[in-house]
JSON list of C-alpha atoms in Angstrom, two decimals:
[
{"chain": "A", "resi": 1, "resn": "UNK", "atom": "CA", "xyz": [-3.69, -5.25, -12.03]},
{"chain": "A", "resi": 2, "resn": "UNK", "atom": "CA", "xyz": [-0.39, -4.92, -13.89]},
{"chain": "A", "resi": 3, "resn": "UNK", "atom": "CA", "xyz": [2.43, -4.99, -11.31]},
{"chain": "A", "resi": 4, "resn": "UNK", "atom": "CA", "xyz": [4.98, -3.98, -13.96]},
{"chain": "A", "resi": 5, "resn": "UNK", "atom": "CA", "xyz": [3.13, -0.71, -14.63]},
{"chain": "A", "resi": 6, "resn": "UNK", "atom": "CA", "xyz": [3.23, 0.23, -10.94]},
{"chain": "A", "resi": 7, "resn": "UNK", "atom": "CA", "xyz": [6.93, -0.71, -10.74]},
{"chain": "A", "resi": 8, "resn": "UNK", "atom": "CA", "xyz": [7.65, 1.45, -13.78]},
{"chain": "A", "resi": 9, "resn": "UNK", "atom": "CA", "xyz": [5.92, 4.42, -12.14]},
{"chain": "A", "resi": 10, "resn": "UNK", "atom": "CA", "xyz": [7.94, 3.97, -8.95]},
{"chain": "A", "resi": 11, "resn": "UNK", "atom": "CA", "xyz": [11.20, 3.74, -10.89]},
{"chain": "A", "resi": 12, "resn": "UNK", "atom": "CA", "xyz": [10.38, 6.90, -12.80]},
{"chain": "A", "resi": 13, "resn": "UNK", "atom": "CA", "xyz": [9.65, 8.79, -9.57]},
{"chain": "A", "resi": 14, "resn": "UNK", "atom": "CA", "xyz": [12.84, 7.49, -7.93]},
{"chain": "A", "resi": 15, "resn": "UNK", "atom": "CA", "xyz": [14.90, 8.61, -10.95]},
{"chain": "A", "resi": 16, "resn": "UNK", "atom": "CA", "xyz": [13.48, 12.11, -10.51]},
{"chain": "A", "resi": 17, "resn": "UNK", "atom": "CA", "xyz": [14.12, 12.00, -6.74]},
{"chain": "A", "resi": 18, "resn": "UNK", "atom": "CA", "xyz": [17.75, 10.97, -7.04]},
{"chain": "A", "resi": 19, "resn": "UNK", "atom": "CA", "xyz": [19.88, 9.19, -4.46]},
{"chain": "A", "resi": 20, "resn": "UNK", "atom": "CA", "xyz": [20.07, 10.36, -0.85]},
{"chain": "A", "resi": 21, "resn": "UNK", "atom": "CA", "xyz": [16.33, 11.08, -0.84]},
{"chain": "A", "resi": 22, "resn": "UNK", "atom": "CA", "xyz": [13.29, 9.29, 0.51]},
{"chain": "A", "resi": 23, "resn": "UNK", "atom": "CA", "xyz": [9.54, 9.41, -0.18]},
{"chain": "A", "resi": 24, "resn": "UNK", "atom": "CA", "xyz": [7.02, 8.31, 2.42]},
{"chain": "A", "resi": 25, "resn": "UNK", "atom": "CA", "xyz": [3.39, 7.96, 1.29]},
{"chain": "A", "resi": 26, "resn": "UNK", "atom": "CA", "xyz": [0.59, 6.88, 3.64]},
{"chain": "A", "resi": 27, "resn": "UNK", "atom": "CA", "xyz": [-2.59, 5.16, 2.53]},
{"chain": "A", "resi": 28, "resn": "UNK", "atom": "CA", "xyz": [-5.87, 7.01, 2.82]},
{"chain": "A", "resi": 29, "resn": "UNK", "atom": "CA", "xyz": [-7.51, 6.70, 6.24]},
{"chain": "A", "resi": 30, "resn": "UNK", "atom": "CA", "xyz": [-10.76, 4.87, 6.89]},
{"chain": "A", "resi": 31, "resn": "UNK", "atom": "CA", "xyz": [-13.55, 7.41, 7.35]},
{"chain": "A", "resi": 32, "resn": "UNK", "atom": "CA", "xyz": [-16.31, 6.83, 9.87]},
{"chain": "A", "resi": 33, "resn": "UNK", "atom": "CA", "xyz": [-19.81, 7.70, 8.68]},
{"chain": "A", "resi": 34, "resn": "UNK", "atom": "CA", "xyz": [-21.58, 7.45, 12.01]},
{"chain": "A", "resi": 35, "resn": "UNK", "atom": "CA", "xyz": [-20.84, 5.52, 15.19]},
{"chain": "A", "resi": 36, "resn": "UNK", "atom": "CA", "xyz": [-19.54, 2.18, 13.92]},
{"chain": "A", "resi": 37, "resn": "UNK", "atom": "CA", "xyz": [-20.38, 2.51, 10.21]},
{"chain": "A", "resi": 38, "resn": "UNK", "atom": "CA", "xyz": [-17.62, 3.34, 7.77]},
{"chain": "A", "resi": 39, "resn": "UNK", "atom": "CA", "xyz": [-17.81, 5.02, 4.38]},
{"chain": "A", "resi": 40, "resn": "UNK", "atom": "CA", "xyz": [-16.82, 2.81, 1.47]},
{"chain": "A", "resi": 41, "resn": "UNK", "atom": "CA", "xyz": [-13.02, 2.82, 1.37]},
{"chain": "A", "resi": 42, "resn": "UNK", "atom": "CA", "xyz": [-11.19, 4.67, -1.40]},
{"chain": "A", "resi": 43, "resn": "UNK", "atom": "CA", "xyz": [-7.42, 4.54, -1.57]},
{"chain": "A", "resi": 44, "resn": "UNK", "atom": "CA", "xyz": [-5.37, 7.73, -1.93]},
{"chain": "A", "resi": 45, "resn": "UNK", "atom": "CA", "xyz": [-4.78, 8.30, -5.66]},
{"chain": "A", "resi": 46, "resn": "UNK", "atom": "CA", "xyz": [-1.01, 8.88, -5.37]},
{"chain": "A", "resi": 47, "resn": "UNK", "atom": "CA", "xyz": [-0.59, 5.83, -3.14]},
{"chain": "A", "resi": 48, "resn": "UNK", "atom": "CA", "xyz": [-2.55, 3.63, -5.54]},
{"chain": "A", "resi": 49, "resn": "UNK", "atom": "CA", "xyz": [-0.76, 5.03, -8.61]},
{"chain": "A", "resi": 50, "resn": "UNK", "atom": "CA", "xyz": [2.58, 3.91, -7.21]},
{"chain": "A", "resi": 51, "resn": "UNK", "atom": "CA", "xyz": [1.60, 0.67, -5.48]},
{"chain": "A", "resi": 52, "resn": "UNK", "atom": "CA", "xyz": [-1.70, -0.76, -6.75]},
{"chain": "A", "resi": 53, "resn": "UNK", "atom": "CA", "xyz": [-2.47, -1.60, -3.12]},
{"chain": "A", "resi": 54, "resn": "UNK", "atom": "CA", "xyz": [-6.03, -0.87, -1.99]},
{"chain": "A", "resi": 55, "resn": "UNK", "atom": "CA", "xyz": [-5.97, -1.58, 1.76]},
{"chain": "A", "resi": 56, "resn": "UNK", "atom": "CA", "xyz": [-6.01, 1.07, 4.49]},
{"chain": "A", "resi": 57, "resn": "UNK", "atom": "CA", "xyz": [-3.40, 1.46, 7.24]},
{"chain": "A", "resi": 58, "resn": "UNK", "atom": "CA", "xyz": [-0.43, 1.07, 4.94]},
{"chain": "A", "resi": 59, "resn": "UNK", "atom": "CA", "xyz": [2.65, 3.14, 4.14]},
{"chain": "A", "resi": 60, "resn": "UNK", "atom": "CA", "xyz": [5.01, 2.91, 1.17]},
{"chain": "A", "resi": 61, "resn": "UNK", "atom": "CA", "xyz": [8.59, 4.12, 1.36]},
{"chain": "A", "resi": 62, "resn": "UNK", "atom": "CA", "xyz": [10.72, 4.75, -1.74]},
{"chain": "A", "resi": 63, "resn": "UNK", "atom": "CA", "xyz": [14.46, 4.88, -1.14]},
{"chain": "A", "resi": 64, "resn": "UNK", "atom": "CA", "xyz": [16.45, 5.25, -4.38]},
{"chain": "A", "resi": 65, "resn": "UNK", "atom": "CA", "xyz": [19.78, 3.41, -4.35]},
{"chain": "A", "resi": 66, "resn": "UNK", "atom": "CA", "xyz": [19.09, 1.33, -1.21]},
{"chain": "A", "resi": 67, "resn": "UNK", "atom": "CA", "xyz": [20.86, -2.03, -1.60]},
{"chain": "A", "resi": 68, "resn": "UNK", "atom": "CA", "xyz": [18.35, -4.04, 0.48]},
{"chain": "A", "resi": 69, "resn": "UNK", "atom": "CA", "xyz": [15.47, -2.84, -1.68]},
{"chain": "A", "resi": 70, "resn": "UNK", "atom": "CA", "xyz": [14.28, 0.51, -2.92]},
{"chain": "A", "resi": 71, "resn": "UNK", "atom": "CA", "xyz": [10.58, -0.13, -2.27]},
{"chain": "A", "resi": 72, "resn": "UNK", "atom": "CA", "xyz": [9.31, -0.90, 1.25]},
{"chain": "A", "resi": 73, "resn": "UNK", "atom": "CA", "xyz": [5.69, -1.29, 2.32]},
{"chain": "A", "resi": 74, "resn": "UNK", "atom": "CA", "xyz": [4.23, -1.47, 5.79]},
{"chain": "A", "resi": 75, "resn": "UNK", "atom": "CA", "xyz": [0.74, -2.96, 6.07]},
{"chain": "A", "resi": 76, "resn": "UNK", "atom": "CA", "xyz": [-1.68, -4.64, 8.45]},
{"chain": "A", "resi": 77, "resn": "UNK", "atom": "CA", "xyz": [-1.11, -8.22, 9.56]},
{"chain": "A", "resi": 78, "resn": "UNK", "atom": "CA", "xyz": [-3.53, -10.91, 8.47]},
{"chain": "A", "resi": 79, "resn": "UNK", "atom": "CA", "xyz": [-6.37, -11.36, 10.96]},
{"chain": "A", "resi": 80, "resn": "UNK", "atom": "CA", "xyz": [-8.83, -14.15, 10.19]},
{"chain": "A", "resi": 81, "resn": "UNK", "atom": "CA", "xyz": [-11.51, -12.77, 12.54]},
{"chain": "A", "resi": 82, "resn": "UNK", "atom": "CA", "xyz": [-11.43, -9.25, 11.07]},
{"chain": "A", "resi": 83, "resn": "UNK", "atom": "CA", "xyz": [-11.25, -10.70, 7.55]},
{"chain": "A", "resi": 84, "resn": "UNK", "atom": "CA", "xyz": [-14.59, -12.39, 8.21]},
{"chain": "A", "resi": 85, "resn": "UNK", "atom": "CA", "xyz": [-16.19, -8.96, 8.67]},
{"chain": "A", "resi": 86, "resn": "UNK", "atom": "CA", "xyz": [-14.03, -6.63, 6.56]},
{"chain": "A", "resi": 87, "resn": "UNK", "atom": "CA", "xyz": [-12.72, -8.84, 3.76]},
{"chain": "A", "resi": 88, "resn": "UNK", "atom": "CA", "xyz": [-9.40, -10.37, 2.80]},
{"chain": "A", "resi": 89, "resn": "UNK", "atom": "CA", "xyz": [-6.09, -8.80, 3.88]},
{"chain": "A", "resi": 90, "resn": "UNK", "atom": "CA", "xyz": [-2.82, -9.48, 2.09]},
{"chain": "A", "resi": 91, "resn": "UNK", "atom": "CA", "xyz": [-0.62, -9.15, 5.17]},
{"chain": "A", "resi": 92, "resn": "UNK", "atom": "CA", "xyz": [3.15, -8.67, 4.90]},
{"chain": "A", "resi": 93, "resn": "UNK", "atom": "CA", "xyz": [3.77, -12.05, 3.23]},
{"chain": "A", "resi": 94, "resn": "UNK", "atom": "CA", "xyz": [1.00, -11.54, 0.68]},
{"chain": "A", "resi": 95, "resn": "UNK", "atom": "CA", "xyz": [2.28, -8.06, -0.15]},
{"chain": "A", "resi": 96, "resn": "UNK", "atom": "CA", "xyz": [5.74, -9.46, -0.89]},
{"chain": "A", "resi": 97, "resn": "UNK", "atom": "CA", "xyz": [4.27, -12.14, -3.15]},
{"chain": "A", "resi": 98, "resn": "UNK", "atom": "CA", "xyz": [1.70, -9.99, -4.97]},
{"chain": "A", "resi": 99, "resn": "UNK", "atom": "CA", "xyz": [3.09, -6.46, -5.09]},
{"chain": "A", "resi": 100, "resn": "UNK", "atom": "CA", "xyz": [6.81, -6.87, -5.80]},
{"chain": "A", "resi": 101, "resn": "UNK", "atom": "CA", "xyz": [7.84, -5.29, -2.48]}
]
C-alpha cells in the first residue's frame, strides 16, 4: 500500500473541488448473507481509491483549505473481543499512524 499515491489522489480531487466545498464518502456497508453470516467484505471503490482503507463503518471527509487538516476519517474503535472474531481493526490512533489522516 503506497500512502503517497492515495494522498496524491486526494489532493487532485480537492484541487478540482476548490475551497468552500466538502466531500463526504462513506465506506461500503457490511452485507448479511443469511441470519448471522456475512458476505466477504469489499470496500467501495471510490472510498478505497482515495483512502486505501479497507474496513467497514468508516467515513472520509475532504475539506480543501481547512487549516486543522484537509483529510478527516471517522472509523470504528479498536475492540479486542470483536477483533478475535472479525480480524484486526486500526482504530482512530492506527488510522492516524498508518493512513496519513
